[in-house]
mmCIF file of C-alpha atoms in Angstrom:
data_model
loop_
_atom_site.group_PDB
_atom_site.id
_atom_site.type_symbol
_atom_site.label_atom_id
_atom_site.label_comp_id
_atom_site.label_asym_id
_atom_site.label_seq_id
_atom_site.Cartn_x
_atom_site.Cartn_y
_atom_site.Cartn_z
ATOM 1 C CA MET A 1 0.000 0.000 0.000
ATOM 2 C CA LYS A 2 1.203 3.494 -0.816
ATOM 3 C CA LYS A 3 1.279 5.966 2.060
ATOM 4 C CA VAL A 4 -0.535 9.195 1.220
ATOM 5 C CA ALA A 5 -0.507 12.591 2.912
ATOM 6 C CA LEU A 6 -3.651 14.645 2.297
ATOM 7 C CA LEU A 7 -3.059 18.409 2.286
ATOM 8 C CA ILE A 8 -6.257 20.467 2.502
ATOM 9 C CA ASP A 9 -6.642 24.188 1.892
ATOM 10 C CA GLY A 10 -9.434 24.518 4.448
ATOM 11 C CA GLY A 11 -10.927 27.787 3.224
ATOM 12 C CA TRP A 12 -11.142 26.522 -0.354
ATOM 13 C CA PHE A 13 -12.355 23.012 0.486
ATOM 14 C CA THR A 14 -15.166 24.013 2.864
ATOM 15 C CA LYS A 15 -16.356 26.713 0.441
ATOM 16 C CA VAL A 16 -16.456 24.255 -2.475
ATOM 17 C CA LEU A 17 -18.221 21.612 -0.382
ATOM 18 C CA ARG A 18 -20.906 24.105 0.690
ATOM 19 C CA LYS A 19 -21.422 25.142 -2.933
ATOM 20 C CA GLU A 20 -21.542 21.610 -4.317
ATOM 21 C CA LEU A 21 -23.762 20.252 -1.533
ATOM 22 C CA ALA A 22 -26.208 23.182 -1.627
ATOM 23 C CA GLU A 23 -29.886 22.416 -2.097
ATOM 24 C CA THR A 24 -32.231 24.564 -4.170
ATOM 25 C CA VAL A 25 -35.289 25.368 -2.082
ATOM 26 C CA SER A 26 -38.767 26.329 -3.296
ATOM 27 C CA ASN A 27 -38.010 30.052 -3.671
ATOM 28 C CA GLY A 28 -35.128 29.304 -6.009
ATOM 29 C CA HIS A 29 -32.395 30.192 -3.531
ATOM 30 C CA ALA A 30 -29.629 27.780 -2.579
ATOM 31 C CA ARG A 31 -29.523 26.463 0.980
ATOM 32 C CA ARG A 32 -25.883 25.933 1.936
ATOM 33 C CA PRO A 33 -25.261 23.106 4.408
ATOM 34 C CA THR A 34 -23.003 23.315 7.436
ATOM 35 C CA VAL A 35 -19.747 21.584 6.575
ATOM 36 C CA THR A 36 -18.682 19.860 9.790
ATOM 37 C CA ALA A 37 -15.316 18.325 10.603
ATOM 38 C CA GLU A 38 -16.719 14.877 9.833
ATOM 39 C CA VAL A 39 -17.924 16.057 6.406
ATOM 40 C CA VAL A 40 -14.452 17.459 5.666
ATOM 41 C CA ARG A 41 -12.751 14.213 6.672
ATOM 42 C CA LYS A 42 -15.244 11.956 4.894
ATOM 43 C CA ASN A 43 -14.968 13.823 1.598
ATOM 44 C CA ALA A 44 -11.184 14.068 1.743
ATOM 45 C CA LEU A 45 -10.893 10.301 2.150
ATOM 46 C CA LEU A 46 -13.132 9.780 -0.894
ATOM 47 C CA ALA A 47 -10.187 10.821 -3.075
ATOM 48 C CA LEU A 48 -8.052 7.865 -1.960
ATOM 49 C CA ASP A 49 -7.657 4.792 -4.139
ATOM 50 C CA SER A 50 -8.812 2.193 -1.617
ATOM 51 C CA ASP A 51 -7.040 -0.615 -3.483
ATOM 52 C CA GLU A 52 -3.540 0.793 -3.212
ATOM 53 C CA GLU A 53 -3.484 3.836 -0.900
ATOM 54 C CA GLU A 54 -3.722 4.379 2.829
ATOM 55 C CA PRO A 55 -3.892 7.736 4.634
ATOM 56 C CA TRP A 56 -0.717 8.604 6.511
ATOM 57 C CA ARG A 57 -1.954 11.948 7.829
ATOM 58 C CA ILE A 58 -4.435 14.696 6.934
ATOM 59 C CA PHE A 59 -2.992 18.215 7.083
ATOM 60 C CA TYR A 60 -5.638 20.947 7.349
ATOM 61 C CA TYR A 61 -4.551 24.537 6.627
ATOM 62 C CA ASP A 62 -6.567 27.636 7.397
ATOM 63 C CA ALA A 63 -6.376 30.929 9.232
ATOM 64 C CA TYR A 64 -7.871 31.254 12.678
ATOM 65 C CA PRO A 65 -10.870 33.625 12.543
ATOM 66 C CA TYR A 66 -10.374 37.303 13.280
ATOM 67 C CA ASP A 67 -11.892 38.309 16.621
ATOM 68 C CA GLY A 68 -11.315 42.066 16.800
ATOM 69 C CA MET A 69 -13.777 44.953 17.073
ATOM 70 C CA VAL A 70 -14.008 47.314 14.075
ATOM 71 C CA THR A 71 -15.900 50.542 13.458
ATOM 72 C CA ASN A 72 -17.371 51.454 10.082
ATOM 73 C CA PRO A 73 -15.892 54.861 9.129
ATOM 74 C CA VAL A 74 -19.071 55.948 7.315
ATOM 75 C CA ASP A 75 -21.734 55.512 9.999
ATOM 76 C CA GLY A 76 -19.603 54.784 13.077
ATOM 77 C CA LYS A 77 -21.299 51.426 13.708
ATOM 78 C CA SER A 78 -19.109 48.874 15.494
ATOM 79 C CA THR A 79 -18.911 45.174 14.673
ATOM 80 C CA ASP A 80 -17.469 42.532 16.981
ATOM 81 C CA PHE A 81 -15.972 39.813 14.785
ATOM 82 C CA GLY A 82 -15.411 37.671 17.865
ATOM 83 C CA THR A 83 -19.153 37.103 18.320
ATOM 84 C CA SER A 84 -19.981 36.520 14.646
ATOM 85 C CA PRO A 85 -21.487 33.228 13.391
ATOM 86 C CA THR A 86 -18.457 32.828 11.108
ATOM 87 C CA ASN A 87 -16.115 32.977 14.089
ATOM 88 C CA ALA A 88 -18.204 30.471 16.051
ATOM 89 C CA TYR A 89 -18.320 28.068 13.092
ATOM 90 C CA ALA A 90 -14.579 28.200 12.405
ATOM 91 C CA THR A 91 -13.693 27.815 16.075
ATOM 92 C CA LYS A 92 -15.922 24.741 16.394
ATOM 93 C CA LEU A 93 -14.561 23.256 13.153
ATOM 94 C CA PHE A 94 -10.942 23.662 14.281
ATOM 95 C CA LYS A 95 -11.699 22.113 17.657
ATOM 96 C CA GLU A 96 -13.441 19.082 16.136
ATOM 97 C CA LEU A 97 -10.747 18.519 13.517
ATOM 98 C CA GLY A 98 -8.056 18.728 16.170
ATOM 99 C CA GLN A 99 -9.626 15.824 18.075
ATOM 100 C CA MET A 100 -9.705 13.497 15.059
ATOM 101 C CA ASP A 101 -7.254 10.680 14.434
ATOM 102 C CA LEU A 102 -4.505 11.350 11.874
ATOM 103 C CA VAL A 103 -5.429 15.043 11.506
ATOM 104 C CA ALA A 104 -2.834 17.794 11.932
ATOM 105 C CA LEU A 105 -4.009 21.417 12.073
ATOM 106 C CA ARG A 106 -1.834 24.111 10.537
ATOM 107 C CA ARG A 107 -3.244 27.496 11.545
ATOM 108 C CA GLY A 108 -2.319 30.825 10.062
ATOM 109 C CA VAL A 109 -3.745 34.192 11.133
ATOM 110 C CA LEU A 110 -5.935 36.876 9.609
ATOM 111 C CA LYS A 111 -4.364 40.333 9.654
ATOM 112 C CA PRO A 112 -6.543 43.451 9.273
ATOM 113 C CA ARG A 113 -5.836 45.611 6.225
ATOM 114 C CA GLY A 114 -8.354 48.310 7.037
ATOM 115 C CA TRP A 115 -11.429 49.566 5.216
ATOM 116 C CA LEU A 116 -11.658 49.444 1.423
ATOM 117 C CA LEU A 117 -14.192 50.743 -1.065
ATOM 118 C CA THR A 118 -16.292 48.007 -2.650
ATOM 119 C CA GLU A 119 -15.789 47.243 -6.335
ATOM 120 C CA SER A 120 -19.394 48.177 -7.127
ATOM 121 C CA PHE A 121 -19.003 51.634 -5.568
ATOM 122 C CA VAL A 122 -15.745 52.247 -7.444
ATOM 123 C CA ARG A 123 -17.381 51.219 -10.752
ATOM 124 C CA GLU A 124 -20.377 53.478 -10.152
ATOM 125 C CA SER A 125 -18.132 56.409 -9.199
ATOM 126 C CA LEU A 126 -15.942 55.988 -12.287
ATOM 127 C CA ALA A 127 -18.981 55.741 -14.543
ATOM 128 C CA ALA A 128 -20.440 58.906 -13.009
ATOM 129 C CA ALA A 129 -17.166 60.791 -13.433
ATOM 130 C CA GLN A 130 -16.864 59.730 -17.081
ATOM 131 C CA ASN A 131 -20.388 60.993 -17.774
ATOM 132 C CA ASN A 132 -19.912 64.224 -15.817
ATOM 133 C CA ALA A 133 -22.610 63.069 -13.402
ATOM 134 C CA PRO A 134 -22.582 63.498 -9.619
ATOM 135 C CA VAL A 135 -20.546 60.865 -7.786
ATOM 136 C CA PRO A 136 -22.881 58.725 -5.628
ATOM 137 C CA ALA A 137 -22.905 59.445 -1.903
ATOM 138 C CA LEU A 138 -20.860 57.022 0.188
ATOM 139 C CA GLU A 139 -23.066 54.630 2.174
ATOM 140 C CA PRO A 140 -22.014 52.244 5.000
ATOM 141 C CA GLU A 141 -22.363 49.224 2.699
ATOM 142 C CA ASP A 142 -19.946 50.806 0.180
ATOM 143 C CA VAL A 143 -16.952 49.984 2.371
ATOM 144 C CA THR A 144 -15.731 46.612 3.538
ATOM 145 C CA PHE A 145 -13.243 45.588 6.210
ATOM 146 C CA ALA A 146 -10.393 43.719 4.522
ATOM 147 C CA LEU A 147 -8.535 40.826 6.109
ATOM 148 C CA GLU A 148 -5.389 39.165 4.767
ATOM 149 C CA GLN A 149 -4.488 35.541 5.443
ATOM 150 C CA LYS A 150 -0.913 35.168 6.639
ATOM 151 C CA GLY A 151 1.253 32.176 7.447
ATOM 152 C CA VAL A 152 -0.700 29.468 5.623
ATOM 153 C CA ASP A 153 1.392 29.198 2.445
ATOM 154 C CA ILE A 154 4.659 28.894 4.371
ATOM 155 C CA ARG A 155 3.191 26.092 6.478
ATOM 156 C CA VAL A 156 2.174 24.203 3.353
ATOM 157 C CA GLY A 157 5.644 24.645 1.892
ATOM 158 C CA LEU A 158 7.405 23.475 5.058
ATOM 159 C CA ASP A 159 5.233 20.366 5.322
ATOM 160 C CA VAL A 160 5.724 19.452 1.669
ATOM 161 C CA ALA A 161 9.485 19.920 1.975
ATOM 162 C CA THR A 162 9.631 17.747 5.094
ATOM 163 C CA LEU A 163 7.464 15.010 3.584
ATOM 164 C CA ALA A 164 9.453 14.978 0.367
ATOM 165 C CA ILE A 165 13.016 15.239 1.660
ATOM 166 C CA LYS A 166 12.472 12.697 4.444
ATOM 167 C CA ARG A 167 10.422 10.452 2.122
ATOM 168 C CA LEU A 168 7.768 9.982 4.784
ATOM 169 C CA VAL A 169 5.064 9.198 2.218
ATOM 170 C CA ASP A 170 4.772 7.991 -1.371
ATOM 171 C CA ARG A 171 2.152 10.436 -2.612
ATOM 172 C CA LEU A 172 0.633 13.817 -1.839
ATOM 173 C CA LEU A 173 -3.072 14.443 -2.372
ATOM 174 C CA ILE A 174 -3.739 18.179 -2.745
ATOM 175 C CA PHE A 175 -7.121 19.821 -2.093
ATOM 176 C CA SER A 176 -6.694 23.410 -3.249
ATOM 177 C CA GLY A 177 -7.621 25.768 -6.039
ATOM 178 C CA ASP A 178 -4.760 28.176 -5.286
ATOM 179 C CA THR A 179 -1.861 28.163 -7.753
ATOM 180 C CA ASP A 180 0.428 29.463 -4.977
ATOM 181 C CA ILE A 181 0.858 25.798 -4.042
ATOM 182 C CA VAL A 182 2.496 24.976 -7.402
ATOM 183 C CA PRO A 183 6.117 25.619 -6.253
ATOM 184 C CA ALA A 184 5.605 23.168 -3.373
ATOM 185 C CA MET A 185 4.163 20.613 -5.802
ATOM 186 C CA LYS A 186 7.195 21.021 -8.071
ATOM 187 C CA LEU A 187 9.535 20.461 -5.118
ATOM 188 C CA ALA A 188 7.723 17.280 -4.113
ATOM 189 C CA ARG A 189 7.928 15.864 -7.639
ATOM 190 C CA ARG A 190 11.622 16.722 -7.946
ATOM 191 C CA GLU A 191 12.230 14.804 -4.717
ATOM 192 C CA GLY A 192 10.473 11.739 -6.098
ATOM 193 C CA LEU A 193 6.964 11.972 -4.657
ATOM 194 C CA GLN A 194 3.878 11.605 -6.810
ATOM 195 C CA VAL A 195 1.339 14.429 -6.549
ATOM 196 C CA ALA A 196 -2.396 14.290 -7.195
ATOM 197 C CA VAL A 197 -4.844 17.195 -7.223
ATOM 198 C CA VAL A 198 -8.553 16.811 -6.540
ATOM 199 C CA GLU A 199 -11.576 18.294 -8.293
ATOM 200 C CA VAL A 200 -14.797 18.425 -6.293
ATOM 201 C CA GLY A 201 -18.157 18.015 -8.021
ATOM 202 C CA GLY A 202 -18.536 20.538 -10.819
ATOM 203 C CA THR A 203 -15.753 22.826 -9.589
ATOM 204 C CA ARG A 204 -12.834 22.741 -12.001
ATOM 205 C CA LEU A 205 -9.171 23.352 -11.172
ATOM 206 C CA SER A 206 -6.937 25.680 -13.158
ATOM 207 C CA ALA A 207 -4.849 24.250 -15.985
ATOM 208 C CA GLU A 208 -1.656 25.180 -14.118
ATOM 209 C CA LEU A 209 -2.540 23.024 -11.116
ATOM 210 C CA VAL A 210 -3.418 20.053 -13.310
ATOM 211 C CA GLU A 211 -0.276 20.432 -15.427
ATOM 212 C CA ASP A 212 2.003 20.330 -12.394
ATOM 213 C CA ALA A 213 0.394 17.213 -10.915
ATOM 214 C CA ASP A 214 0.917 13.544 -11.718
ATOM 215 C CA PHE A 215 -2.748 12.648 -11.310
ATOM 216 C CA LEU A 216 -6.112 14.385 -11.404
ATOM 217 C CA ARG A 217 -8.688 12.878 -9.060
ATOM 218 C CA HIS A 218 -12.403 13.668 -8.902
ATOM 219 C CA ILE A 219 -14.877 13.236 -6.064
ATOM 220 C CA GLU A 220 -18.631 13.713 -5.847
ATOM 221 C CA PRO A 221 -19.139 15.219 -2.383
ATOM 222 C CA VAL A 222 -21.416 13.662 0.216
ATOM 223 C CA MET A 223 -22.838 14.814 3.549
#
C-alpha cells in the first residue's frame, strides 16, 4: 500500500463543499449546508484509491478567525468579529478537527488591512465621473473591512518539503484551487513523490494546477 498525505486548503475546500452540496429550495435560492469536521474528513478520504493507498496523515490549513472589534468609518457602527457566526463556526470546526485521528491542524492568522471601497461603488463612481454626473454618496455598505491571510502558504511549503526530503510518504493528495501551491508541488515531484490534485463536483481546477500534478482525481461530495 502506498502511504498518502492529504493536504487540505481549508478555506477553499469548505467553500467548495458548501457550494456543491447546496440544495435549491422552493423560492429558487440555494440552501448551503453546514460543513462539519466529519464532512471534511469523509470527503477528503473519498479521493483515496482504496485498493492501493492508505492515509498517513491529513494536514488541514486555514487561518484562525479574526476576533477584533471594528468601526465602520461611514456611519460609526461597530462590529465585533469575535461574536460573529463565522467565528463560532470556524472555532468549532478547528476544535473538532483537532480531536480526530490522523489530523494535523496548521493554523495561520488573519491580519486586518483596514477599510476598502467596494468594487461596485468604485465602478459606479468611475462611470459617473466619465459621464460628468454626480458621484454617488458614500453609504455604509460601500466599504468593507479587509482581512489578509498570513502564514498558511509557508506552512504548506514546510510540510511538503519535510514530507518529500524525508520520504515519509509515497504520494501527496492536494485539495486546493490556489496556484500558490504549485512551487511546493514542483519540489515534491523533484524529490520523487507523486502528486495528485482533486476536483470536487462541478468545480474545475486551473490548468496550471493540473499540469504540475501527476494525477487528477475527482470526487462527488457527500454529507
